[in-house]
Amino acid sequence: PALEGVLPTLIEWSDERHPTDLMPDAGCRLVCLELIHSDATSVRRQLQALNMSKVVEVGVCSSEEAPGLRAVIQTPWGERTIEGHWPE
């Protein structure tokens, strides 16, 4: 995949309501979403084209490190970080 899959997949919902509108509120909120890649400039350029550059952060890793994602979520039990990297 382009840029090792760090770019978001866009989904067009068939209904004008978002599926999360039907879910009960669990008290969790996304604080930060970071895309980590060795070519941060290309990632930023793609995010700008998608009009997402202000809502997603871009982190840099070395070319020897695997790209990945990091999400910080505020939960009723405090902030939690979920992180994953692509296999090399």
mmCIF file of N, CA, C and O in Angstrom:
data_model
loop_
_atom_site.group_PDB
_atom_site.id
_atom_site.type_symbol
_atom_site.label_atom_id
_atom_site.label_comp_id
_atom_site.label_asym_id
_atom_site.label_seq_id
_atom_site.Cartn_x
_atom_site.Cartn_y
_atom_site.Cartn_z
ATOM 1 N N PRO A 1 0.826 -1.213 0.000
ATOM 2 C CA PRO A 1 0.000 0.000 0.000
ATOM 3 C C PRO A 1 0.862 1.266 0.000
ATOM 4 O O PRO A 1 2.002 1.239 0.444
ATOM 5 N N ALA A 2 0.284 2.322 -0.482
ATOM 6 C CA ALA A 2 0.998 3.601 -0.530
ATOM 7 C C ALA A 2 1.419 4.027 0.863
ATOM 8 O O ALA A 2 0.640 3.945 1.815
ATOM 9 N N LEU A 3 2.667 4.448 0.974
ATOM 10 C CA LEU A 3 3.238 4.897 2.251
ATOM 11 C C LEU A 3 3.015 3.862 3.353
ATOM 12 O O LEU A 3 2.742 4.183 4.503
ATOM 13 N N GLU A 4 3.150 2.602 2.984
ATOM 14 C CA GLU A 4 3.044 1.464 3.908
ATOM 15 C C GLU A 4 1.754 1.454 4.724
ATOM 16 O O GLU A 4 1.717 0.955 5.838
ATOM 17 N N GLY A 5 0.693 2.005 4.175
ATOM 18 C CA GLY A 5 -0.606 1.918 4.826
ATOM 19 C C GLY A 5 -0.873 2.893 5.950
ATOM 20 O O GLY A 5 -1.866 2.742 6.663
ATOM 21 N N VAL A 6 -0.023 3.913 6.138
ATOM 22 C CA VAL A 6 -0.272 4.843 7.249
ATOM 23 C C VAL A 6 -1.376 5.848 6.936
ATOM 24 O O VAL A 6 -1.934 6.436 7.858
ATOM 25 N N LEU A 7 -1.707 6.035 5.670
ATOM 26 C CA LEU A 7 -2.770 6.998 5.338
ATOM 27 C C LEU A 7 -4.132 6.415 5.657
ATOM 28 O O LEU A 7 -4.357 5.208 5.514
ATOM 29 N N PRO A 8 -5.063 7.260 6.091
ATOM 30 C CA PRO A 8 -6.394 6.759 6.448
ATOM 31 C C PRO A 8 -7.160 6.268 5.229
ATOM 32 O O PRO A 8 -6.995 6.784 4.132
ATOM 33 N N THR A 9 -7.961 5.245 5.447
ATOM 34 C CA THR A 9 -8.868 4.756 4.429
ATOM 35 C C THR A 9 -10.149 5.561 4.528
ATOM 36 O O THR A 9 -10.676 5.757 5.627
ATOM 37 N N LEU A 10 -10.619 6.042 3.406
ATOM 38 C CA LEU A 10 -11.837 6.849 3.406
ATOM 39 C C LEU A 10 -13.034 5.954 3.130
ATOM 40 O O LEU A 10 -13.006 5.131 2.223
ATOM 41 N N ILE A 11 -14.074 6.126 3.909
ATOM 42 C CA ILE A 11 -15.285 5.321 3.775
ATOM 43 C C ILE A 11 -16.452 6.257 3.501
ATOM 44 O O ILE A 11 -16.637 7.260 4.186
ATOM 45 N N GLU A 12 -17.232 5.908 2.500
ATOM 46 C CA GLU A 12 -18.454 6.663 2.234
ATOM 47 C C GLU A 12 -19.623 5.839 2.760
ATOM 48 O O GLU A 12 -19.911 4.744 2.276
ATOM 49 N N TRP A 13 -20.268 6.354 3.814
ATOM 50 C CA TRP A 13 -21.374 5.637 4.431
ATOM 51 C C TRP A 13 -22.614 5.783 3.558
ATOM 52 O O TRP A 13 -22.865 6.830 2.978
ATOM 53 N N SER A 14 -23.429 4.735 3.468
ATOM 54 C CA SER A 14 -24.627 4.759 2.630
ATOM 55 C C SER A 14 -25.746 5.584 3.262
ATOM 56 O O SER A 14 -26.695 5.965 2.608
ATOM 57 N N ASP A 15 -25.638 5.853 4.539
ATOM 58 C CA ASP A 15 -26.634 6.624 5.281
ATOM 59 C C ASP A 15 -25.971 7.933 5.694
ATOM 60 O O ASP A 15 -24.768 7.996 5.889
ATOM 61 N N GLU A 16 -26.741 8.997 5.849
ATOM 62 C CA GLU A 16 -26.122 10.263 6.270
ATOM 63 C C GLU A 16 -25.694 10.241 7.736
ATOM 64 O O GLU A 16 -24.902 11.061 8.163
ATOM 65 N N ARG A 17 -26.191 9.286 8.508
ATOM 66 C CA ARG A 17 -25.757 9.145 9.902
ATOM 67 C C ARG A 17 -24.494 8.299 9.955
ATOM 68 O O ARG A 17 -24.359 7.316 9.249
ATOM 69 N N HIS A 18 -23.574 8.668 10.828
ATOM 70 C CA HIS A 18 -22.361 7.882 11.043
ATOM 71 C C HIS A 18 -22.716 6.711 11.951
ATOM 72 O O HIS A 18 -23.517 6.868 12.884
ATOM 73 N N PRO A 19 -22.162 5.527 11.718
ATOM 74 C CA PRO A 19 -22.506 4.361 12.555
ATOM 75 C C PRO A 19 -22.299 4.588 14.053
ATOM 76 O O PRO A 19 -23.009 4.014 14.873
ATOM 77 N N THR A 20 -21.347 5.438 14.431
ATOM 78 C CA THR A 20 -21.129 5.669 15.858
ATOM 79 C C THR A 20 -22.273 6.450 16.496
ATOM 80 O O THR A 20 -22.389 6.464 17.719
ATOM 81 N N ASP A 21 -23.117 7.084 15.680
ATOM 82 C CA ASP A 21 -24.275 7.798 16.235
ATOM 83 C C ASP A 21 -25.236 6.837 16.936
ATOM 84 O O ASP A 21 -26.023 7.248 17.784
ATOM 85 N N LEU A 22 -25.183 5.564 16.564
ATOM 86 C CA LEU A 22 -26.086 4.565 17.137
ATOM 87 C C LEU A 22 -25.481 3.831 18.331
ATOM 88 O O LEU A 22 -26.148 3.025 18.970
ATOM 89 N N MET A 23 -24.222 4.112 18.642
ATOM 90 C CA MET A 23 -23.540 3.426 19.744
ATOM 91 C C MET A 23 -23.707 4.212 21.045
ATOM 92 O O MET A 23 -23.739 5.442 21.018
ATOM 93 N N PRO A 24 -23.796 3.505 22.178
ATOM 94 C CA PRO A 24 -23.853 4.225 23.451
ATOM 95 C C PRO A 24 -22.522 4.919 23.733
ATOM 96 O O PRO A 24 -21.461 4.434 23.337
ATOM 97 N N ASP A 25 -22.576 6.051 24.404
ATOM 98 C CA ASP A 25 -21.373 6.800 24.749
ATOM 99 C C ASP A 25 -20.637 6.065 25.860
ATOM 100 O O ASP A 25 -21.163 5.875 26.949
ATOM 101 N N ALA A 26 -19.398 5.640 25.583
ATOM 102 C CA ALA A 26 -18.592 4.921 26.569
ATOM 103 C C ALA A 26 -17.670 5.860 27.328
ATOM 104 O O ALA A 26 -16.859 5.415 28.141
ATOM 105 N N GLY A 27 -17.760 7.158 27.046
ATOM 106 C CA GLY A 27 -16.924 8.115 27.753
ATOM 107 C C GLY A 27 -15.503 8.188 27.229
ATOM 108 O O GLY A 27 -14.616 8.664 27.927
ATOM 109 N N CYS A 28 -15.261 7.710 26.011
ATOM 110 C CA CYS A 28 -13.920 7.738 25.419
ATOM 111 C C CYS A 28 -13.863 8.761 24.298
ATOM 112 O O CYS A 28 -14.816 8.898 23.532
ATOM 113 N N ARG A 29 -12.750 9.486 24.211
ATOM 114 C CA ARG A 29 -12.552 10.502 23.179
ATOM 115 C C ARG A 29 -11.146 10.382 22.620
ATOM 116 O O ARG A 29 -10.179 10.207 23.378
ATOM 117 N N LEU A 30 -11.032 10.495 21.308
ATOM 118 C CA LEU A 30 -9.721 10.496 20.666
ATOM 119 C C LEU A 30 -9.035 11.820 20.957
ATOM 120 O O LEU A 30 -9.558 12.881 20.661
ATOM 121 N N VAL A 31 -7.873 11.756 21.573
ATOM 122 C CA VAL A 31 -7.092 12.946 21.902
ATOM 123 C C VAL A 31 -6.144 13.272 20.761
ATOM 124 O O VAL A 31 -5.992 14.424 20.361
ATOM 125 N N CYS A 32 -5.504 12.246 20.213
ATOM 126 C CA CYS A 32 -4.472 12.462 19.204
ATOM 127 C C CYS A 32 -4.335 11.220 18.341
ATOM 128 O O CYS A 32 -4.379 10.098 18.855
ATOM 129 N N LEU A 33 -4.180 11.409 17.043
ATOM 130 C CA LEU A 33 -3.850 10.329 16.126
ATOM 131 C C LEU A 33 -2.580 10.728 15.401
ATOM 132 O O LEU A 33 -2.509 11.815 14.813
ATOM 133 N N GLU A 34 -1.562 9.878 15.474
ATOM 134 C CA GLU A 34 -0.272 10.184 14.860
ATOM 135 C C GLU A 34 0.098 9.093 13.861
ATOM 136 O O GLU A 34 0.020 7.906 14.170
ATOM 137 N N LEU A 35 0.461 9.514 12.658
ATOM 138 C CA LEU A 35 0.951 8.609 11.628
ATOM 139 C C LEU A 35 2.471 8.703 11.648
ATOM 140 O O LEU A 35 3.030 9.798 11.579
ATOM 141 N N ILE A 36 3.154 7.574 11.760
ATOM 142 C CA ILE A 36 4.609 7.560 11.905
ATOM 143 C C ILE A 36 5.214 6.947 10.650
ATOM 144 O O ILE A 36 4.892 5.813 10.283
ATOM 145 N N HIS A 37 6.092 7.713 9.995
ATOM 146 C CA HIS A 37 6.671 7.243 8.730
ATOM 147 C C HIS A 37 8.016 7.922 8.496
ATOM 148 O O HIS A 37 8.232 9.050 8.944
ATOM 149 N N SER A 38 8.900 7.257 7.771
ATOM 150 C CA SER A 38 10.212 7.845 7.473
ATOM 151 C C SER A 38 10.116 8.974 6.447
ATOM 152 O O SER A 38 10.971 9.848 6.398
ATOM 153 N N ASP A 39 9.060 8.972 5.628
ATOM 154 C CA ASP A 39 8.854 10.039 4.638
ATOM 155 C C ASP A 39 7.705 10.932 5.098
ATOM 156 O O ASP A 39 6.638 10.976 4.503
ATOM 157 N N ALA A 40 7.940 11.641 6.191
ATOM 158 C CA ALA A 40 6.894 12.477 6.798
ATOM 159 C C ALA A 40 6.402 13.557 5.843
ATOM 160 O O ALA A 40 5.230 13.918 5.858
ATOM 161 N N THR A 41 7.261 14.058 4.982
ATOM 162 C CA THR A 41 6.862 15.098 4.024
ATOM 163 C C THR A 41 5.777 14.584 3.088
ATOM 164 O O THR A 41 4.778 15.262 2.845
ATOM 165 N N SER A 42 5.934 13.376 2.569
ATOM 166 C CA SER A 42 4.916 12.798 1.676
ATOM 167 C C SER A 42 3.615 12.531 2.424
ATOM 168 O O SER A 42 2.530 12.745 1.882
ATOM 169 N N VAL A 43 3.728 12.074 3.661
ATOM 170 C CA VAL A 43 2.522 11.830 4.460
ATOM 171 C C VAL A 43 1.781 13.147 4.683
ATOM 172 O O VAL A 43 0.561 13.233 4.494
ATOM 173 N N ARG A 44 2.492 14.202 5.051
ATOM 174 C CA ARG A 44 1.858 15.513 5.265
ATOM 175 C C ARG A 44 1.202 16.025 3.986
ATOM 176 O O ARG A 44 0.101 16.569 4.016
ATOM 177 N N ARG A 45 1.877 15.835 2.863
ATOM 178 C CA ARG A 45 1.330 16.289 1.573
ATOM 179 C C ARG A 45 0.012 15.572 1.266
ATOM 180 O O ARG A 45 -0.964 16.191 0.850
ATOM 181 N N GLN A 46 -0.022 14.261 1.507
ATOM 182 C CA GLN A 46 -1.246 13.498 1.267
ATOM 183 C C GLN A 46 -2.366 13.925 2.226
ATOM 184 O O GLN A 46 -3.523 14.026 1.833
ATOM 185 N N LEU A 47 -2.017 14.170 3.479
ATOM 186 C CA LEU A 47 -3.029 14.627 4.444
ATOM 187 C C LEU A 47 -3.585 15.988 4.046
ATOM 188 O O LEU A 47 -4.784 16.239 4.195
ATOM 189 N N GLN A 48 -2.740 16.866 3.538
ATOM 190 C CA GLN A 48 -3.217 18.178 3.069
ATOM 191 C C GLN A 48 -4.189 18.001 1.913
ATOM 192 O O GLN A 48 -5.213 18.680 1.856
ATOM 193 N N ALA A 49 -3.894 17.084 0.999
ATOM 194 C CA ALA A 49 -4.789 16.830 -0.138
ATOM 195 C C ALA A 49 -6.146 16.301 0.327
ATOM 196 O O ALA A 49 -7.168 16.543 -0.315
ATOM 197 N N LEU A 50 -6.156 15.600 1.454
ATOM 198 C CA LEU A 50 -7.403 15.060 2.015
ATOM 199 C C LEU A 50 -8.060 16.028 3.003
ATOM 200 O O LEU A 50 -9.059 15.692 3.619
ATOM 201 N N ASN A 51 -7.467 17.212 3.166
ATOM 202 C CA ASN A 51 -7.953 18.213 4.113
ATOM 203 C C ASN A 51 -7.967 17.664 5.548
ATOM 204 O O ASN A 51 -8.884 17.923 6.311
ATOM 205 N N MET A 52 -6.937 16.892 5.888
ATOM 206 C CA MET A 52 -6.850 16.278 7.212
ATOM 207 C C MET A 52 -5.587 16.686 7.961
ATOM 208 O O MET A 52 -5.301 16.144 9.023
ATOM 209 N N SER A 53 -4.838 17.621 7.429
ATOM 210 C CA SER A 53 -3.541 17.951 8.029
ATOM 211 C C SER A 53 -3.654 18.604 9.397
ATOM 212 O O SER A 53 -2.710 18.584 10.164
ATOM 213 N N LYS A 54 -4.804 19.157 9.731
ATOM 214 C CA LYS A 54 -4.960 19.809 11.030
ATOM 215 C C LYS A 54 -5.480 18.860 12.114
ATOM 216 O O LYS A 54 -5.457 19.197 13.282
ATOM 217 N N VAL A 55 -5.948 17.676 11.727
ATOM 218 C CA VAL A 55 -6.524 16.758 12.710
ATOM 219 C C VAL A 55 -5.676 15.518 12.958
ATOM 220 O O VAL A 55 -5.952 14.757 13.870
ATOM 221 N N VAL A 56 -4.655 15.318 12.145
ATOM 222 C CA VAL A 56 -3.784 14.158 12.288
ATOM 223 C C VAL A 56 -2.342 14.648 12.387
ATOM 224 O O VAL A 56 -1.913 15.480 11.600
ATOM 225 N N GLU A 57 -1.601 14.133 13.355
ATOM 226 C CA GLU A 57 -0.196 14.496 13.508
ATOM 227 C C GLU A 57 0.671 13.509 12.735
ATOM 228 O O GLU A 57 0.269 12.374 12.497
ATOM 229 N N VAL A 58 1.866 13.960 12.357
ATOM 230 C CA VAL A 58 2.794 13.107 11.631
ATOM 231 C C VAL A 58 4.093 13.026 12.412
ATOM 232 O O VAL A 58 4.685 14.047 12.751
ATOM 233 N N GLY A 59 4.509 11.815 12.719
ATOM 234 C CA GLY A 59 5.776 11.584 13.394
ATOM 235 C C GLY A 59 6.769 10.980 12.417
ATOM 236 O O GLY A 59 6.395 10.376 11.416
ATOM 237 N N VAL A 60 8.040 11.155 12.702
ATOM 238 C CA VAL A 60 9.092 10.669 11.822
ATOM 239 C C VAL A 60 9.807 9.485 12.468
ATOM 240 O O VAL A 60 10.126 9.522 13.658
ATOM 241 N N CYS A 61 10.046 8.454 11.686
ATOM 242 C CA CYS A 61 10.882 7.350 12.132
ATOM 243 C C CYS A 61 12.024 7.215 11.134
ATOM 244 O O CYS A 61 11.956 7.766 10.037
ATOM 245 N N SER A 62 13.051 6.515 11.507
ATOM 246 C CA SER A 62 14.160 6.318 10.576
ATOM 247 C C SER A 62 13.727 5.333 9.490
ATOM 248 O O SER A 62 12.735 4.610 9.647
ATOM 249 N N SER A 63 14.465 5.300 8.397
ATOM 250 C CA SER A 63 14.122 4.386 7.303
ATOM 251 C C SER A 63 14.300 2.926 7.712
ATOM 252 O O SER A 63 13.754 2.029 7.081
ATOM 253 N N GLU A 64 15.045 2.681 8.796
ATOM 254 C CA GLU A 64 15.218 1.312 9.292
ATOM 255 C C GLU A 64 14.070 0.882 10.204
ATOM 256 O O GLU A 64 13.896 -0.302 10.476
ATOM 257 N N GLU A 65 13.294 1.836 10.709
ATOM 258 C CA GLU A 65 12.176 1.524 11.604
ATOM 259 C C GLU A 65 10.899 1.314 10.797
ATOM 260 O O GLU A 65 10.732 1.884 9.720
ATOM 261 N N ALA A 66 10.006 0.525 11.348
ATOM 262 C CA ALA A 66 8.739 0.254 10.678
ATOM 263 C C ALA A 66 7.775 1.417 10.886
ATOM 264 O O ALA A 66 7.690 1.974 11.979
ATOM 265 N N PRO A 67 7.033 1.799 9.843
ATOM 266 C CA PRO A 67 6.011 2.833 10.007
ATOM 267 C C PRO A 67 4.865 2.309 10.873
ATOM 268 O O PRO A 67 4.736 1.099 11.075
ATOM 269 N N GLY A 68 4.047 3.235 11.382
ATOM 270 C CA GLY A 68 2.950 2.789 12.222
ATOM 271 C C GLY A 68 1.994 3.899 12.595
ATOM 272 O O GLY A 68 2.043 5.002 12.050
ATOM 273 N N LEU A 69 1.130 3.582 13.529
ATOM 274 C CA LEU A 69 0.103 4.507 14.021
ATOM 275 C C LEU A 69 0.167 4.555 15.540
ATOM 276 O O LEU A 69 0.486 3.557 16.186
ATOM 277 N N ARG A 70 -0.200 5.714 16.086
ATOM 278 C CA ARG A 70 -0.311 5.865 17.543
ATOM 279 C C ARG A 70 -1.579 6.677 17.807
ATOM 280 O O ARG A 70 -1.771 7.741 17.230
ATOM 281 N N ALA A 71 -2.425 6.172 18.667
ATOM 282 C CA ALA A 71 -3.636 6.884 19.063
ATOM 283 C C ALA A 71 -3.634 7.076 20.570
ATOM 284 O O ALA A 71 -3.318 6.143 21.320
ATOM 285 N N VAL A 72 -3.953 8.276 21.001
ATOM 286 C CA VAL A 72 -4.114 8.560 22.427
ATOM 287 C C VAL A 72 -5.611 8.765 22.654
ATOM 288 O O VAL A 72 -6.238 9.588 21.981
ATOM 289 N N ILE A 73 -6.150 8.014 23.597
ATOM 290 C CA ILE A 73 -7.590 8.035 23.863
ATOM 291 C C ILE A 73 -7.814 8.389 25.327
ATOM 292 O O ILE A 73 -7.210 7.786 26.220
ATOM 293 N N GLN A 74 -8.682 9.369 25.560
ATOM 294 C CA GLN A 74 -9.088 9.707 26.926
ATOM 295 C C GLN A 74 -10.230 8.772 27.296
ATOM 296 O O GLN A 74 -11.249 8.722 26.608
ATOM 297 N N THR A 75 -10.043 8.004 28.366
ATOM 298 C CA THR A 75 -11.059 7.065 28.831
ATOM 299 C C THR A 75 -11.506 7.475 30.226
ATOM 300 O O THR A 75 -10.867 8.322 30.859
ATOM 301 N N PRO A 76 -12.571 6.886 30.731
ATOM 302 C CA PRO A 76 -12.965 7.170 32.116
ATOM 303 C C PRO A 76 -11.880 6.802 33.128
ATOM 304 O O PRO A 76 -11.919 7.236 34.268
ATOM 305 N N TRP A 77 -10.885 6.010 32.713
ATOM 306 C CA TRP A 77 -9.804 5.571 33.595
ATOM 307 C C TRP A 77 -8.485 6.282 33.279
ATOM 308 O O TRP A 77 -7.423 5.840 33.690
ATOM 309 N N GLY A 78 -8.565 7.386 32.539
ATOM 310 C CA GLY A 78 -7.360 8.139 32.169
ATOM 311 C C GLY A 78 -6.971 7.927 30.715
ATOM 312 O O GLY A 78 -7.630 7.194 29.977
ATOM 313 N N GLU A 79 -5.893 8.583 30.318
ATOM 314 C CA GLU A 79 -5.430 8.458 28.940
ATOM 315 C C GLU A 79 -4.775 7.101 28.700
ATOM 316 O O GLU A 79 -4.039 6.595 29.540
ATOM 317 N N ARG A 80 -5.072 6.541 27.545
ATOM 318 C CA ARG A 80 -4.476 5.277 27.116
ATOM 319 C C ARG A 80 -3.899 5.481 25.722
ATOM 320 O O ARG A 80 -4.467 6.188 24.906
ATOM 321 N N THR A 81 -2.764 4.841 25.453
ATOM 322 C CA THR A 81 -2.125 4.916 24.149
ATOM 323 C C THR A 81 -2.162 3.557 23.483
ATOM 324 O O THR A 81 -1.826 2.538 24.105
ATOM 325 N N ILE A 82 -2.597 3.556 22.242
ATOM 326 C CA ILE A 82 -2.611 2.338 21.414
ATOM 327 C C ILE A 82 -1.617 2.595 20.291
ATOM 328 O O ILE A 82 -1.702 3.619 19.604
ATOM 329 N N GLU A 83 -0.695 1.674 20.097
ATOM 330 C CA GLU A 83 0.351 1.884 19.098
ATOM 331 C C GLU A 83 0.599 0.597 18.347
ATOM 332 O O GLU A 83 0.548 -0.494 18.923
ATOM 333 N N GLY A 84 0.818 0.715 17.057
ATOM 334 C CA GLY A 84 1.133 -0.450 16.253
ATOM 335 C C GLY A 84 2.066 -0.076 15.124
ATOM 336 O O GLY A 84 2.005 1.032 14.603
ATOM 337 N N HIS A 85 2.955 -1.020 14.786
ATOM 338 C CA HIS A 85 3.903 -0.806 13.698
ATOM 339 C C HIS A 85 3.792 -1.960 12.723
ATOM 340 O O HIS A 85 3.529 -3.097 13.111
ATOM 341 N N TRP A 86 4.047 -1.664 11.452
ATOM 342 C CA TRP A 86 3.973 -2.685 10.422
ATOM 343 C C TRP A 86 5.185 -3.589 10.540
ATOM 344 O O TRP A 86 6.283 -3.128 10.859
ATOM 345 N N PRO A 87 4.999 -4.859 10.250
ATOM 346 C CA PRO A 87 6.149 -5.776 10.273
ATOM 347 C C PRO A 87 7.149 -5.367 9.201
ATOM 348 O O PRO A 87 6.773 -4.889 8.141
ATOM 349 N N GLU A 88 8.393 -5.563 9.508
ATOM 350 C CA GLU A 88 9.453 -5.195 8.553
ATOM 351 C C GLU A 88 9.642 -6.260 7.526
ATOM 352 O O GLU A 88 9.406 -7.375 7.670
#
